[in-house]
Every structure is written in structure tokens, then in C-alpha cells.
């Protein structure tokens, strides 16, 4: 990692990774594989190397006006009152080492790039390499990696700092991403 790199941590919010979250799809695997501890080690390395840190989270306003109602992924989350901004559910997990200088990006879709200011932040800081971590490997991490590749970034997946709903989905996604990203 160097100062032309960014460490992007995706969707490490309570609703997804805390067992008490509204949709705790990755809570078990995050805990089993020490993903939070691994992310914190990568965060320490990144900060020691002068790397830009970006935390990305999915979230919607209280009336869910940004919600894609036809989406099989997001279509019913308003009924669960999940991913509502300014609630405990969209707070980053308390054990993630977030610092005041870290950037936060809010997304309303799976990808960290879609209709967000992520690319503006990256280009403004002359970033050319992205290190990705978070959940879920086979959804938000993979789609962000694909879009980053197509935007001409070098992409590195920090496999020990990612998790999916199952180990099988995680491993399959890592194998797929190895075609367009470096998997570590």
C-alpha cells in the first residue's frame, strides 16, 4: 500500500454483520473468520502507509425514497425497516477502528460506485489502486471490484477481511474475482 492507494471497507454495518441486525446475513461468517480484527489490522497498515481510508455503507432515508422497489435485493427492506440512515442499523460496527480523517460514502445500491461520490474522492486524491474489504464478498465487494476494474483502477481483494453469507459463496466469488483483481 502507498499514498496512491485507498482501502475501501464495504457495508460493515450493524444491520448486516451484527447478530441483532435487521438482516444479519453475514454476522456468523464475520465472527467465525475474525473479519473485524483482520479489517482493523489492514486499517492500521493503511494509516501507517498514508493510504486514504473510505468506509462505504448502504443506507436509505426514513421514507426510503431512494429504494429500488423492483429489486430482488432491496425491494422489501422498507418493510423490515432495515438500512435506515441515522439508526443503529446503519452505524458501522462498534469494533471497526474508524478515525475522524476517514471518508464515509453512503450508497443506495449494491456497488460502492453507483451514484456516490466515491470516484470523485479517489480521483481528487490521485488514487490508482483500491484495496477492498467488507461484506458481502459475492455481492457488494465483487460488484465494486468489477466496476473499479472497468474504471481502470488496480484492484486488490483482502480475502481475510471479507465475508459472505456462506464460506462457499465467499470462495466462489474470490475465484471469480481473481480474473480481474489480485486476491490476497
PDB file of C-alpha atoms in Angstrom:
ATOM      1  CA  UNK A   1       0.000   0.000   0.000  1.00  0.00           C
ATOM      2  CA  UNK A   2       1.158   3.523  -0.756  1.00  0.00           C
ATOM      3  CA  UNK A   3      -0.264   7.047  -0.942  1.00  0.00           C
ATOM      4  CA  UNK A   4      -1.783   6.309  -4.365  1.00  0.00           C
ATOM      5  CA  UNK A   5      -3.874   3.573  -2.769  1.00  0.00           C
ATOM      6  CA  UNK A   6      -7.196   3.551  -0.967  1.00  0.00           C
ATOM      7  CA  UNK A   7      -8.542   0.993   1.475  1.00  0.00           C
ATOM      8  CA  UNK A   8     -12.278   0.686   0.940  1.00  0.00           C
ATOM      9  CA  UNK A   9     -14.296  -1.054   3.661  1.00  0.00           C
ATOM     10  CA  UNK A  10     -17.776  -2.015   2.445  1.00  0.00           C
ATOM     11  CA  UNK A  11     -21.038  -2.452   4.398  1.00  0.00           C
ATOM     12  CA  UNK A  12     -19.629  -3.286   7.829  1.00  0.00           C
ATOM     13  CA  UNK A  13     -22.856  -2.023   9.408  1.00  0.00           C
ATOM     14  CA  UNK A  14     -24.923  -3.450  12.243  1.00  0.00           C
ATOM     15  CA  UNK A  15     -27.919  -4.469  10.135  1.00  0.00           C
ATOM     16  CA  UNK A  16     -25.688  -6.853   8.151  1.00  0.00           C
ATOM     17  CA  UNK A  17     -22.879  -8.022  10.446  1.00  0.00           C
ATOM     18  CA  UNK A  18     -24.337  -7.818  13.952  1.00  0.00           C
ATOM     19  CA  UNK A  19     -26.405 -10.797  15.110  1.00  0.00           C
ATOM     20  CA  UNK A  20     -29.073  -8.327  16.285  1.00  0.00           C
ATOM     21  CA  UNK A  21     -29.242  -6.568  12.909  1.00  0.00           C
ATOM     22  CA  UNK A  22     -32.355  -6.484  10.737  1.00  0.00           C
ATOM     23  CA  UNK A  23     -30.717  -8.626   8.009  1.00  0.00           C
ATOM     24  CA  UNK A  24     -27.705 -10.248   9.730  1.00  0.00           C
ATOM     25  CA  UNK A  25     -26.768 -12.294   6.676  1.00  0.00           C
ATOM     26  CA  UNK A  26     -23.017 -12.127   7.303  1.00  0.00           C
ATOM     27  CA  UNK A  27     -22.897 -11.963  11.109  1.00  0.00           C
ATOM     28  CA  UNK A  28     -21.927 -15.602  11.566  1.00  0.00           C
ATOM     29  CA  UNK A  29     -19.139 -15.714   8.983  1.00  0.00           C
ATOM     30  CA  UNK A  30     -17.739 -12.322  10.019  1.00  0.00           C
ATOM     31  CA  UNK A  31     -17.385 -13.624  13.566  1.00  0.00           C
ATOM     32  CA  UNK A  32     -16.124 -17.098  12.603  1.00  0.00           C
ATOM     33  CA  UNK A  33     -13.352 -15.702  10.404  1.00  0.00           C
ATOM     34  CA  UNK A  34     -12.326 -12.744  12.606  1.00  0.00           C
ATOM     35  CA  UNK A  35     -13.122 -10.336   9.789  1.00  0.00           C
ATOM     36  CA  UNK A  36     -13.374  -7.282  12.058  1.00  0.00           C
ATOM     37  CA  UNK A  37      -9.966  -7.976  13.587  1.00  0.00           C
ATOM     38  CA  UNK A  38      -8.493  -8.508  10.120  1.00  0.00           C
ATOM     39  CA  UNK A  39     -10.022  -5.270   8.845  1.00  0.00           C
ATOM     40  CA  UNK A  40      -8.572  -3.398  11.810  1.00  0.00           C
ATOM     41  CA  UNK A  41      -5.101  -4.779  11.037  1.00  0.00           C
ATOM     42  CA  UNK A  42      -5.462  -3.614   7.427  1.00  0.00           C
ATOM     43  CA  UNK A  43      -6.672  -0.216   8.658  1.00  0.00           C
ATOM     44  CA  UNK A  44      -3.595   0.146  10.853  1.00  0.00           C
ATOM     45  CA  UNK A  45      -1.305  -0.810   7.952  1.00  0.00           C
ATOM     46  CA  UNK A  46      -3.111   1.614   5.645  1.00  0.00           C
ATOM     47  CA  UNK A  47      -2.855   4.533   8.044  1.00  0.00           C
ATOM     48  CA  UNK A  48       0.821   3.811   8.685  1.00  0.00           C
ATOM     49  CA  UNK A  49       1.379   3.936   4.908  1.00  0.00           C
ATOM     50  CA  UNK A  50      -0.555   7.172   4.310  1.00  0.00           C
ATOM     51  CA  UNK A  51      -3.362   5.381   2.487  1.00  0.00           C
ATOM     52  CA  UNK A  52      -6.800   7.001   2.067  1.00  0.00           C
ATOM     53  CA  UNK A  53      -9.424   5.069   4.070  1.00  0.00           C
ATOM     54  CA  UNK A  54     -13.028   5.006   2.862  1.00  0.00           C
ATOM     55  CA  UNK A  55     -15.915   3.342   4.708  1.00  0.00           C
ATOM     56  CA  UNK A  56     -18.911   2.635   2.489  1.00  0.00           C
ATOM     57  CA  UNK A  57     -22.369   1.780   3.766  1.00  0.00           C
ATOM     58  CA  UNK A  58     -25.729   1.096   2.252  1.00  0.00           C
ATOM     59  CA  UNK A  59     -28.500   3.295   3.588  1.00  0.00           C
ATOM     60  CA  UNK A  60     -31.813   4.931   2.796  1.00  0.00           C
ATOM     61  CA  UNK A  61     -33.626   7.930   4.225  1.00  0.00           C
ATOM     62  CA  UNK A  62     -36.578   7.377   6.558  1.00  0.00           C
ATOM     63  CA  UNK A  63     -39.161   7.279   3.755  1.00  0.00           C
ATOM     64  CA  UNK A  64     -36.980   5.031   1.555  1.00  0.00           C
ATOM     65  CA  UNK A  65     -37.357   7.354  -1.433  1.00  0.00           C
ATOM     66  CA  UNK A  66     -34.091   6.017  -2.955  1.00  0.00           C
ATOM     67  CA  UNK A  67     -35.220   2.382  -2.635  1.00  0.00           C
ATOM     68  CA  UNK A  68     -35.375   0.422  -5.920  1.00  0.00           C
ATOM     69  CA  UNK A  69     -38.712  -1.263  -5.258  1.00  0.00           C
ATOM     70  CA  UNK A  70     -38.370  -3.711  -8.155  1.00  0.00           C
ATOM     71  CA  UNK A  71     -35.019  -5.001  -6.869  1.00  0.00           C
ATOM     72  CA  UNK A  72     -34.976  -8.577  -5.574  1.00  0.00           C
ATOM     73  CA  UNK A  73     -32.149  -7.479  -3.255  1.00  0.00           C
ATOM     74  CA  UNK A  74     -33.634  -4.280  -1.820  1.00  0.00           C
ATOM     75  CA  UNK A  75     -37.332  -4.425  -2.718  1.00  0.00           C
ATOM     76  CA  UNK A  76     -38.685  -5.344   0.719  1.00  0.00           C
ATOM     77  CA  UNK A  77     -36.205  -3.824   3.143  1.00  0.00           C
ATOM     78  CA  UNK A  78     -38.549  -0.958   3.964  1.00  0.00           C
ATOM     79  CA  UNK A  79     -40.994  -3.489   5.442  1.00  0.00           C
ATOM     80  CA  UNK A  80     -38.192  -4.672   7.720  1.00  0.00           C
ATOM     81  CA  UNK A  81     -37.122  -1.068   8.374  1.00  0.00           C
ATOM     82  CA  UNK A  82     -33.587  -2.169   7.518  1.00  0.00           C
ATOM     83  CA  UNK A  83     -30.756   0.044   6.252  1.00  0.00           C
ATOM     84  CA  UNK A  84     -32.477   3.191   7.537  1.00  0.00           C
ATOM     85  CA  UNK A  85     -29.953   6.013   7.832  1.00  0.00           C
ATOM     86  CA  UNK A  86     -29.376   7.627  11.230  1.00  0.00           C
ATOM     87  CA  UNK A  87     -30.328   4.447  13.081  1.00  0.00           C
ATOM     88  CA  UNK A  88     -28.237   1.858  14.918  1.00  0.00           C
ATOM     89  CA  UNK A  89     -28.655  -0.485  11.926  1.00  0.00           C
ATOM     90  CA  UNK A  90     -26.634   1.714   9.566  1.00  0.00           C
ATOM     91  CA  UNK A  91     -23.949   2.573  12.081  1.00  0.00           C
ATOM     92  CA  UNK A  92     -20.615   0.912  11.452  1.00  0.00           C
ATOM     93  CA  UNK A  93     -19.953  -1.947  13.854  1.00  0.00           C
ATOM     94  CA  UNK A  94     -18.574  -0.555  17.117  1.00  0.00           C
ATOM     95  CA  UNK A  95     -15.388  -2.628  16.886  1.00  0.00           C
ATOM     96  CA  UNK A  96     -14.308  -1.232  13.499  1.00  0.00           C
ATOM     97  CA  UNK A  97     -11.474   1.269  14.044  1.00  0.00           C
ATOM     98  CA  UNK A  98     -12.930   4.349  12.382  1.00  0.00           C
ATOM     99  CA  UNK A  99     -10.951   7.581  12.645  1.00  0.00           C
ATOM    100  CA  UNK A 100     -12.115  11.185  12.063  1.00  0.00           C
ATOM    101  CA  UNK A 101      -9.968  11.523   8.924  1.00  0.00           C
ATOM    102  CA  UNK A 102     -11.642   8.507   7.273  1.00  0.00           C
ATOM    103  CA  UNK A 103     -14.094   9.256   4.473  1.00  0.00           C
ATOM    104  CA  UNK A 104     -17.630   7.840   4.594  1.00  0.00           C
ATOM    105  CA  UNK A 105     -19.640   7.125   1.446  1.00  0.00           C
ATOM    106  CA  UNK A 106     -23.348   6.277   1.504  1.00  0.00           C
ATOM    107  CA  UNK A 107     -24.706   4.116  -1.291  1.00  0.00           C
ATOM    108  CA  UNK A 108     -28.242   3.158  -2.277  1.00  0.00           C
ATOM    109  CA  UNK A 109     -27.375   0.162  -4.433  1.00  0.00           C
ATOM    110  CA  UNK A 110     -25.011  -2.797  -4.285  1.00  0.00           C
ATOM    111  CA  UNK A 111     -21.975  -1.111  -5.856  1.00  0.00           C
ATOM    112  CA  UNK A 112     -19.934   1.459  -3.943  1.00  0.00           C
ATOM    113  CA  UNK A 113     -19.612   3.449  -7.180  1.00  0.00           C
ATOM    114  CA  UNK A 114     -23.243   3.725  -8.320  1.00  0.00           C
ATOM    115  CA  UNK A 115     -24.477   7.312  -7.785  1.00  0.00           C
ATOM    116  CA  UNK A 116     -21.963   8.030  -4.998  1.00  0.00           C
ATOM    117  CA  UNK A 117     -19.049  10.426  -4.662  1.00  0.00           C
ATOM    118  CA  UNK A 118     -16.534   7.581  -4.288  1.00  0.00           C
ATOM    119  CA  UNK A 119     -14.849   8.130  -7.631  1.00  0.00           C
ATOM    120  CA  UNK A 120     -14.646  11.884  -7.034  1.00  0.00           C
ATOM    121  CA  UNK A 121     -12.773  11.234  -3.775  1.00  0.00           C
ATOM    122  CA  UNK A 122     -10.453   8.721  -5.438  1.00  0.00           C
ATOM    123  CA  UNK A 123      -9.634  10.910  -8.448  1.00  0.00           C
ATOM    124  CA  UNK A 124      -9.152  14.026  -6.283  1.00  0.00           C
ATOM    125  CA  UNK A 125      -6.519  12.108  -4.324  1.00  0.00           C
ATOM    126  CA  UNK A 126      -4.819  10.596  -7.414  1.00  0.00           C
ATOM    127  CA  UNK A 127      -5.675   7.074  -6.280  1.00  0.00           C
ATOM    128  CA  UNK A 128      -4.828   4.288  -8.734  1.00  0.00           C
ATOM    129  CA  UNK A 129      -5.058   1.160  -6.547  1.00  0.00           C
ATOM    130  CA  UNK A 130      -8.019   0.006  -4.461  1.00  0.00           C
ATOM    131  CA  UNK A 131      -7.815  -2.480  -1.612  1.00  0.00           C
ATOM    132  CA  UNK A 132     -11.291  -3.868  -0.944  1.00  0.00           C
ATOM    133  CA  UNK A 133     -12.667  -5.453   2.221  1.00  0.00           C
ATOM    134  CA  UNK A 134     -16.084  -5.990   3.777  1.00  0.00           C
ATOM    135  CA  UNK A 135     -19.329  -7.754   3.032  1.00  0.00           C
ATOM    136  CA  UNK A 136     -20.594  -9.455   1.229  1.00  0.00           C
ATOM    137  CA  UNK A 137     -17.798 -10.833  -0.889  1.00  0.00           C
ATOM    138  CA  UNK A 138     -20.130 -12.119  -3.604  1.00  0.00           C
ATOM    139  CA  UNK A 139     -22.293  -9.007  -3.785  1.00  0.00           C
ATOM    140  CA  UNK A 140     -21.035  -5.534  -2.824  1.00  0.00           C
ATOM    141  CA  UNK A 141     -17.323  -6.376  -2.769  1.00  0.00           C
ATOM    142  CA  UNK A 142     -17.424  -8.208  -6.095  1.00  0.00           C
ATOM    143  CA  UNK A 143     -19.565  -5.618  -7.876  1.00  0.00           C
ATOM    144  CA  UNK A 144     -17.392  -2.784  -6.578  1.00  0.00           C
ATOM    145  CA  UNK A 145     -14.294  -4.691  -7.730  1.00  0.00           C
ATOM    146  CA  UNK A 146     -15.771  -5.190 -11.205  1.00  0.00           C
ATOM    147  CA  UNK A 147     -16.661  -1.515 -11.533  1.00  0.00           C
ATOM    148  CA  UNK A 148     -13.260  -0.449 -10.206  1.00  0.00           C
ATOM    149  CA  UNK A 149     -11.568  -2.635 -12.802  1.00  0.00           C
ATOM    150  CA  UNK A 150     -13.664  -1.103 -15.577  1.00  0.00           C
ATOM    151  CA  UNK A 151     -12.724   2.376 -14.303  1.00  0.00           C
ATOM    152  CA  UNK A 152      -9.035   1.444 -14.723  1.00  0.00           C
ATOM    153  CA  UNK A 153      -8.111   1.004 -11.074  1.00  0.00           C
ATOM    154  CA  UNK A 154      -5.819  -1.776  -9.945  1.00  0.00           C
ATOM    155  CA  UNK A 155      -7.936  -3.871  -7.578  1.00  0.00           C
ATOM    156  CA  UNK A 156      -6.711  -5.926  -4.628  1.00  0.00           C
ATOM    157  CA  UNK A 157      -9.144  -8.062  -2.634  1.00  0.00           C
ATOM    158  CA  UNK A 158      -8.170  -8.573   1.010  1.00  0.00           C
ATOM    159  CA  UNK A 159      -9.741 -12.016   1.301  1.00  0.00           C
ATOM    160  CA  UNK A 160      -9.271 -12.394   5.064  1.00  0.00           C
ATOM    161  CA  UNK A 161     -11.147  -9.113   5.538  1.00  0.00           C
ATOM    162  CA  UNK A 162     -14.210 -10.150   3.515  1.00  0.00           C
ATOM    163  CA  UNK A 163     -17.133 -12.471   4.223  1.00  0.00           C
ATOM    164  CA  UNK A 164     -20.291 -13.734   2.575  1.00  0.00           C
ATOM    165  CA  UNK A 165     -23.414 -15.447   3.825  1.00  0.00           C
ATOM    166  CA  UNK A 166     -21.563 -18.770   3.451  1.00  0.00           C
ATOM    167  CA  UNK A 167     -17.958 -19.832   3.053  1.00  0.00           C
ATOM    168  CA  UNK A 168     -18.861 -21.399  -0.289  1.00  0.00           C
ATOM    169  CA  UNK A 169     -20.161 -18.111  -1.720  1.00  0.00           C
ATOM    170  CA  UNK A 170     -17.061 -16.329  -0.411  1.00  0.00           C
ATOM    171  CA  UNK A 171     -14.666 -18.810  -2.046  1.00  0.00           C
ATOM    172  CA  UNK A 172     -16.535 -18.863  -5.364  1.00  0.00           C
ATOM    173  CA  UNK A 173     -16.524 -15.076  -5.502  1.00  0.00           C
ATOM    174  CA  UNK A 174     -12.793 -14.909  -4.736  1.00  0.00           C
ATOM    175  CA  UNK A 175     -12.143 -17.344  -7.565  1.00  0.00           C
ATOM    176  CA  UNK A 176     -14.243 -15.263  -9.966  1.00  0.00           C
ATOM    177  CA  UNK A 177     -12.567 -12.011  -8.913  1.00  0.00           C
ATOM    178  CA  UNK A 178      -9.109 -13.480  -9.461  1.00  0.00           C
ATOM    179  CA  UNK A 179      -9.779 -12.990 -13.199  1.00  0.00           C
ATOM    180  CA  UNK A 180      -9.788  -9.180 -12.853  1.00  0.00           C
ATOM    181  CA  UNK A 181      -8.279  -8.471  -9.428  1.00  0.00           C
ATOM    182  CA  UNK A 182      -5.413  -9.591  -7.256  1.00  0.00           C
ATOM    183  CA  UNK A 183      -6.769 -11.737  -4.430  1.00  0.00           C
ATOM    184  CA  UNK A 184      -4.662 -11.786  -1.267  1.00  0.00           C
TER     185      UNK A 184
END
